[in-house]
Amino acid sequence: MKIISTVRELKEYLKNINLSVGFQGNQSIGFVPTMGALHEGHISLIKKAKEQNDFVVVSIFLNPTQFLKGEDLDKYPKKEVADTKLCKLSGVDVLFFPDVDDIYTKDEASILAPKARGFVLEGESRPGHFNGVLTVVMKLLNIVNPTRAYFGKKDAQQLNLISLMVRDFFMDVEIVPVDTVREKDGLALSSRNAYLSKEEREEALKIATSLRNATAMVMRGVLDSKEITSKMREILSPMHIFYVEILNREFNQISHVEIGNTVILVEVRVGTTRLLDNIWL
Ligand code: AMP
């Protein structure tokens, strides 16, 4: 596995792989952008990228522009050594570890998330967060120029906005959604789970319980969104709830679940930790 830390070196390296011994030209490149502190969720993205491409690039970049003032940028878990080992074991070809100064300059152009979709749900409580996400994803996609890029369904709003950006800017990359990986007890894996105390982790299990309950209600034929979300709120209480929403795959509110076209999304705060999860029905 090659470890690269500058944009210039990575671009040069990727330009040359098609010319290297053993490569046959026009290699497909799978790209997995992450912020590090890798877990099985990230690994499943890497595995899918390996299955579908000749060459896999993973980036680890703690993107400052997607954190608002006072958020957890400084305390976000950093595990460079373990992350490198995991990437190597997972068969990653290139690990890209850029510095902030190499990615950002001052007073630069940036991407704005659309008003209607980028400033609701997570974007409502974190205004500007998705501008930072879209800007860094645009930069990384332009640096790597991958055939396919892999994003978790766990961050459903992020996945939706990135798919729109790629469509709206006529970008030549396939965005591949990957299912959420969970602990045995249902808790969705997240780098932020490391912040949870034992009691908070116990409390956080209510998120998966509320989503499981919603699925069970739908299976019993209850499709009314209000009925489902109010039961979910009951299960999640007394945690601070940012939102519980039932949307279609275009991210519009729907009054009734449409099987095959619905996402149920939850975001709560457990202690000081923000956790999100969702289920696609
Ligand atoms: P992050 O490092 O948190 O920015 O996440 C990098 C990528 O991994 C994003 O596309 C996430 O949606 C995805 N991801 C995070 N957690 C999970 C999970 N539990 N299952 C699947 N994908 C995940």
Tab-separated table of C-alpha atoms and ligand atoms in Angstrom:
chain	number	residue	atom	x	y	z
A	1	MET	CA	0.000	0.000	0.000
A	2	LYS	CA	1.289	3.398	-1.000
A	3	ILE	CA	0.821	6.242	1.469
A	4	ILE	CA	0.640	9.690	-0.113
A	5	SER	CA	0.248	13.010	1.647
A	6	THR	CA	0.241	15.662	-1.073
A	7	VAL	CA	-2.246	16.405	-3.816
A	8	ARG	CA	0.501	16.758	-6.402
A	9	GLU	CA	2.066	13.398	-5.621
A	10	LEU	CA	-1.315	11.640	-5.668
A	11	LYS	CA	-2.310	13.129	-9.024
A	12	GLU	CA	1.059	12.165	-10.475
A	13	TYR	CA	0.834	8.643	-9.037
A	14	LEU	CA	-2.678	8.028	-10.353
A	15	LYS	CA	-1.724	9.340	-13.773
A	16	ASN	CA	1.101	6.828	-13.902
A	17	ILE	CA	-0.658	3.691	-12.652
A	18	ASN	CA	-2.004	2.904	-16.074
A	19	LEU	CA	1.544	2.930	-17.395
A	20	SER	CA	3.016	0.726	-14.633
A	21	VAL	CA	4.087	-2.865	-15.099
A	22	GLY	CA	1.188	-5.215	-14.345
A	23	PHE	CA	-1.526	-2.716	-15.194
A	24	GLN	CA	-3.312	-2.980	-18.511
A	25	GLY	CA	-4.471	0.592	-19.018
A	26	ASN	CA	-7.767	2.274	-18.133
A	27	GLN	CA	-7.921	0.910	-14.617
A	28	SER	CA	-11.150	1.586	-12.777
A	29	ILE	CA	-10.571	3.502	-9.563
A	30	GLY	CA	-12.804	3.103	-6.504
A	31	PHE	CA	-12.587	5.923	-3.971
A	32	VAL	CA	-13.592	5.911	-0.293
A	33	PRO	CA	-13.380	9.308	1.444
A	34	THR	CA	-13.284	9.183	5.273
A	35	MET	CA	-12.365	11.292	8.288
A	36	GLY	CA	-10.431	8.441	9.926
A	37	ALA	CA	-10.954	6.510	13.184
A	38	LEU	CA	-11.915	3.686	10.856
A	39	HIS	CA	-14.389	0.973	11.851
A	40	GLU	CA	-16.241	-1.907	10.156
A	41	GLY	CA	-18.585	0.589	8.451
A	42	HIS	CA	-15.658	2.159	6.623
A	43	ILE	CA	-14.232	-1.292	5.892
A	44	SER	CA	-17.463	-2.367	4.194
A	45	LEU	CA	-17.153	0.646	1.858
A	46	ILE	CA	-13.562	-0.380	1.087
A	47	LYS	CA	-14.606	-4.015	0.478
A	48	LYS	CA	-17.288	-2.928	-1.982
A	49	ALA	CA	-14.800	-0.632	-3.732
A	50	LYS	CA	-12.356	-3.568	-4.024
A	51	GLU	CA	-15.041	-5.823	-5.482
A	52	GLN	CA	-16.042	-3.318	-8.132
A	53	ASN	CA	-12.727	-1.705	-9.171
A	54	ASP	CA	-9.151	-2.523	-10.179
A	55	PHE	CA	-7.624	0.029	-7.851
A	56	VAL	CA	-8.787	1.476	-4.506
A	57	VAL	CA	-7.934	4.866	-3.013
A	58	VAL	CA	-8.940	5.765	0.565
A	59	SER	CA	-8.571	9.278	1.920
A	60	ILE	CA	-8.339	10.202	5.586
A	61	PHE	CA	-8.965	13.897	6.027
A	62	LEU	CA	-10.567	15.530	9.043
A	63	ASN	CA	-12.333	18.254	7.114
A	64	PRO	CA	-12.448	21.457	9.200
A	65	THR	CA	-15.034	23.244	7.035
A	66	GLN	CA	-17.818	20.793	7.890
A	67	PHE	CA	-17.498	21.457	11.625
A	68	LEU	CA	-19.276	24.475	13.079
A	69	LYS	CA	-17.674	26.649	15.769
A	70	GLY	CA	-17.837	24.835	19.108
A	71	GLU	CA	-18.282	21.385	17.544
A	72	ASP	CA	-15.969	18.415	18.122
A	73	LEU	CA	-13.241	19.107	15.511
A	74	ASP	CA	-10.475	19.225	18.130
A	75	LYS	CA	-11.542	16.150	20.032
A	76	TYR	CA	-12.542	14.043	16.997
A	77	PRO	CA	-10.788	10.651	17.445
A	78	LYS	CA	-7.499	10.281	15.554
A	79	LYS	CA	-6.040	6.809	14.977
A	80	GLU	CA	-3.452	7.142	12.250
A	81	VAL	CA	-1.473	3.994	13.070
A	82	ALA	CA	-4.501	1.709	13.473
A	83	ASP	CA	-6.169	3.239	10.392
A	84	THR	CA	-3.082	2.616	8.267
A	85	LYS	CA	-2.940	-1.001	9.422
A	86	LEU	CA	-6.653	-1.524	8.688
A	87	CYS	CA	-6.310	-0.070	5.196
A	88	LYS	CA	-3.321	-2.275	4.483
A	89	LEU	CA	-5.166	-5.380	5.719
A	90	SER	CA	-8.203	-4.459	3.623
A	91	GLY	CA	-6.134	-4.337	0.435
A	92	VAL	CA	-6.237	-0.584	-0.137
A	93	ASP	CA	-3.825	0.452	-2.929
A	94	VAL	CA	-3.342	4.099	-1.994
A	95	LEU	CA	-3.976	5.803	1.330
A	96	PHE	CA	-4.206	9.561	0.924
A	97	PHE	CA	-3.484	11.555	4.086
A	98	PRO	CA	-3.426	15.231	3.053
A	99	ASP	CA	-2.728	18.270	5.241
A	100	VAL	CA	-5.361	20.978	5.634
A	101	ASP	CA	-3.062	23.505	3.939
A	102	ASP	CA	-2.766	21.294	0.889
A	103	ILE	CA	-6.548	21.053	0.479
A	104	TYR	CA	-7.605	24.610	1.372
A	105	THR	CA	-6.313	28.055	0.542
A	106	LYS	CA	-7.702	31.396	1.768
A	107	ASP	CA	-10.656	33.204	0.217
A	108	GLU	CA	-11.471	30.429	-2.202
A	109	ALA	CA	-14.481	29.313	-4.248
A	110	SER	CA	-16.714	26.811	-2.511
A	111	ILE	CA	-19.861	24.787	-3.050
A	112	LEU	CA	-23.167	25.838	-1.495
A	113	ALA	CA	-25.647	23.173	-0.482
A	114	PRO	CA	-29.125	23.781	-1.918
A	115	LYS	CA	-31.403	25.751	0.450
A	116	ALA	CA	-34.351	23.385	0.514
A	117	ARG	CA	-32.412	20.170	1.063
A	118	GLY	CA	-29.126	21.337	2.577
A	119	PHE	CA	-30.509	23.403	5.457
A	120	VAL	CA	-33.132	21.019	6.814
A	121	LEU	CA	-32.674	18.006	9.124
A	122	GLU	CA	-28.956	17.873	10.064
A	123	GLY	CA	-28.414	21.046	8.031
A	124	GLU	CA	-30.925	22.914	10.185
A	125	SER	CA	-29.121	22.292	13.467
A	126	ARG	CA	-25.706	22.531	11.755
A	127	PRO	CA	-26.164	25.417	9.267
A	128	GLY	CA	-23.296	25.401	6.766
A	129	HIS	CA	-22.224	21.842	7.593
A	130	PHE	CA	-23.197	20.526	4.159
A	131	ASN	CA	-21.432	23.411	2.381
A	132	GLY	CA	-18.244	22.080	3.968
A	133	VAL	CA	-19.077	18.467	3.096
A	134	LEU	CA	-19.868	19.235	-0.544
A	135	THR	CA	-16.817	21.456	-0.968
A	136	VAL	CA	-14.396	18.839	0.332
A	137	VAL	CA	-16.059	16.022	-1.620
A	138	MET	CA	-15.865	18.103	-4.801
A	139	LYS	CA	-12.157	18.745	-4.137
A	140	LEU	CA	-11.395	15.095	-3.360
A	141	LEU	CA	-13.316	13.812	-6.393
A	142	ASN	CA	-11.406	16.247	-8.599
A	143	ILE	CA	-8.085	15.120	-7.137
A	144	VAL	CA	-8.724	11.366	-7.392
A	145	ASN	CA	-10.965	11.403	-10.467
A	146	PRO	CA	-12.426	7.997	-9.549
A	147	THR	CA	-14.694	5.759	-11.594
A	148	ARG	CA	-16.854	5.155	-8.513
A	149	ALA	CA	-17.021	6.755	-5.055
A	150	TYR	CA	-18.520	5.023	-2.020
A	151	PHE	CA	-20.703	6.633	0.662
A	152	GLY	CA	-22.628	5.153	3.596
A	153	LYS	CA	-26.421	5.156	3.663
A	154	LYS	CA	-26.067	5.943	7.362
A	155	ASP	CA	-25.399	9.554	6.354
A	156	ALA	CA	-28.466	9.572	4.128
A	157	GLN	CA	-28.763	13.347	3.762
A	158	GLN	CA	-25.067	13.615	2.894
A	159	LEU	CA	-25.443	10.829	0.320
A	160	ASN	CA	-28.478	12.559	-1.184
A	161	LEU	CA	-26.714	15.939	-1.454
A	162	ILE	CA	-23.549	14.437	-2.940
A	163	SER	CA	-25.613	12.561	-5.543
A	164	LEU	CA	-27.352	15.847	-6.445
A	165	MET	CA	-24.028	17.704	-6.692
A	166	VAL	CA	-22.592	15.073	-9.019
A	167	ARG	CA	-25.730	15.265	-11.167
A	168	ASP	CA	-25.950	19.081	-11.160
A	169	PHE	CA	-22.257	19.629	-11.949
A	170	PHE	CA	-22.270	16.924	-14.659
A	171	MET	CA	-19.490	15.026	-12.899
A	172	ASP	CA	-18.266	11.759	-14.346
A	173	VAL	CA	-18.363	9.548	-11.287
A	174	GLU	CA	-20.757	6.882	-10.077
A	175	ILE	CA	-21.875	7.403	-6.483
A	176	VAL	CA	-22.344	4.009	-4.822
A	177	PRO	CA	-24.473	3.847	-1.632
A	178	VAL	CA	-23.422	1.253	0.964
A	179	ASP	CA	-25.654	-0.299	3.662
A	180	THR	CA	-25.182	0.699	7.293
A	181	VAL	CA	-23.028	-1.618	9.398
A	182	ARG	CA	-24.242	-2.119	12.969
A	183	GLU	CA	-23.047	-3.659	16.216
A	184	LYS	CA	-24.758	-6.939	17.162
A	185	ASP	CA	-27.179	-5.028	19.412
A	186	GLY	CA	-28.199	-2.716	16.546
A	187	LEU	CA	-26.158	0.425	17.297
A	188	ALA	CA	-24.939	1.872	14.001
A	189	LEU	CA	-21.133	2.055	13.915
A	190	SER	CA	-19.803	5.603	14.085
A	191	SER	CA	-16.443	7.135	14.946
A	192	ARG	CA	-18.385	9.281	17.445
A	193	ASN	CA	-19.521	6.198	19.420
A	194	ALA	CA	-16.086	6.464	21.082
A	195	TYR	CA	-17.414	9.503	22.994
A	196	LEU	CA	-20.192	7.494	24.683
A	197	SER	CA	-20.013	6.384	28.320
A	198	LYS	CA	-21.417	2.953	29.155
A	199	GLU	CA	-24.732	4.475	30.239
A	200	GLU	CA	-24.930	6.714	27.173
A	201	ARG	CA	-24.255	3.753	24.892
A	202	GLU	CA	-27.159	1.930	26.567
A	203	GLU	CA	-29.371	4.994	25.990
A	204	ALA	CA	-28.215	5.199	22.348
A	205	LEU	CA	-29.632	1.712	21.683
A	206	LYS	CA	-33.074	3.325	21.709
A	207	ILE	CA	-32.255	4.776	18.277
A	208	ALA	CA	-32.058	1.325	16.677
A	209	THR	CA	-35.040	0.178	18.772
A	210	SER	CA	-37.146	3.074	17.468
A	211	LEU	CA	-36.234	2.244	13.859
A	212	ARG	CA	-36.887	-1.470	14.374
A	213	ASN	CA	-40.241	-0.602	15.892
A	214	ALA	CA	-41.068	1.628	12.927
A	215	THR	CA	-40.248	-1.247	10.562
A	216	ALA	CA	-42.439	-3.610	12.582
A	217	MET	CA	-45.335	-1.122	12.438
A	218	VAL	CA	-44.978	-0.856	8.651
A	219	MET	CA	-44.913	-4.665	8.391
A	220	ARG	CA	-48.180	-4.725	10.372
A	221	GLY	CA	-49.662	-2.369	7.812
A	222	VAL	CA	-49.363	0.921	9.738
A	223	LEU	CA	-48.234	3.393	7.072
A	224	ASP	CA	-49.291	6.730	8.586
A	225	SER	CA	-46.132	8.824	9.069
A	226	LYS	CA	-47.451	10.731	12.115
A	227	GLU	CA	-48.470	7.551	13.895
A	228	ILE	CA	-45.046	5.999	13.293
A	229	THR	CA	-42.986	9.076	14.244
A	230	SER	CA	-44.947	9.718	17.432
A	231	LYS	CA	-44.283	6.121	18.579
A	232	MET	CA	-40.596	6.626	17.708
A	233	ARG	CA	-40.477	9.862	19.733
A	234	GLU	CA	-42.011	7.982	22.659
A	235	ILE	CA	-39.258	5.334	22.474
A	236	LEU	CA	-36.493	7.941	22.101
A	237	SER	CA	-37.645	10.100	24.990
A	238	PRO	CA	-36.104	11.629	27.124
A	239	MET	CA	-33.147	12.029	24.729
A	240	HIS	CA	-32.881	15.376	22.931
A	241	ILE	CA	-34.391	14.770	19.477
A	242	PHE	CA	-33.188	16.964	16.580
A	243	TYR	CA	-35.605	15.291	14.168
A	244	VAL	CA	-37.553	12.153	13.387
A	245	GLU	CA	-38.739	12.283	9.787
A	246	ILE	CA	-40.313	10.051	7.198
A	247	LEU	CA	-39.251	11.066	3.684
A	248	ASN	CA	-39.295	9.610	0.222
A	249	ARG	CA	-36.022	8.888	-1.591
A	250	GLU	CA	-36.125	12.409	-3.065
A	251	PHE	CA	-36.105	13.644	0.524
A	252	ASN	CA	-39.610	15.099	0.456
A	253	GLN	CA	-41.930	14.601	3.430
A	254	ILE	CA	-44.606	11.992	2.871
A	255	SER	CA	-47.758	11.483	4.902
A	256	HIS	CA	-47.649	7.709	4.380
A	257	VAL	CA	-44.799	5.247	4.043
A	258	GLU	CA	-44.308	4.148	0.439
A	259	ILE	CA	-42.616	0.764	0.558
A	260	GLY	CA	-39.530	0.775	-1.671
A	261	ASN	CA	-39.362	4.591	-1.657
A	262	THR	CA	-38.995	5.648	1.986
A	263	VAL	CA	-36.266	6.684	4.388
A	264	ILE	CA	-36.989	7.096	8.101
A	265	LEU	CA	-34.371	9.336	9.682
A	266	VAL	CA	-33.478	10.068	13.290
A	267	GLU	CA	-30.953	12.382	14.878
A	268	VAL	CA	-30.600	12.713	18.640
A	269	ARG	CA	-28.132	13.954	21.199
A	270	VAL	CA	-26.947	11.470	23.809
A	271	GLY	CA	-25.071	13.374	26.509
A	272	THR	CA	-23.080	15.758	24.340
A	273	THR	CA	-22.812	13.385	21.378
A	274	ARG	CA	-24.883	13.813	18.253
A	275	LEU	CA	-25.911	10.471	16.718
A	276	LEU	CA	-27.844	9.798	13.565
A	277	ASP	CA	-29.336	6.727	12.002
A	278	ASN	CA	-31.984	5.764	9.474
A	279	ILE	CA	-33.697	2.898	7.796
A	280	TRP	CA	-34.573	2.512	4.119
A	281	LEU	CA	-37.913	0.813	3.509
B	1	AMP	P1	-16.782	9.493	8.125
B	1	AMP	O1	-15.384	9.016	8.368
B	1	AMP	O2	-17.645	9.481	9.342
B	1	AMP	O3	-16.843	10.784	7.350
B	1	AMP	O4	-17.451	8.396	7.176
B	1	AMP	C1	-16.878	8.056	5.946
B	1	AMP	C2	-17.867	7.240	5.155
B	1	AMP	O5	-18.213	6.066	5.874
B	1	AMP	C3	-19.185	8.005	4.905
B	1	AMP	O6	-19.611	7.741	3.570
B	1	AMP	C4	-20.124	7.378	5.904
B	1	AMP	O7	-21.484	7.430	5.507
B	1	AMP	C5	-19.620	5.948	5.943
B	1	AMP	N1	-20.028	5.284	7.192
B	1	AMP	C6	-19.904	5.756	8.452
B	1	AMP	N2	-20.442	4.890	9.343
B	1	AMP	C7	-20.925	3.856	8.620
B	1	AMP	C8	-21.599	2.631	8.959
B	1	AMP	N3	-21.884	2.306	10.215
B	1	AMP	N4	-21.937	1.794	7.954
B	1	AMP	C9	-21.648	2.111	6.657
B	1	AMP	N5	-21.013	3.241	6.274
B	1	AMP	C10	-20.659	4.097	7.238
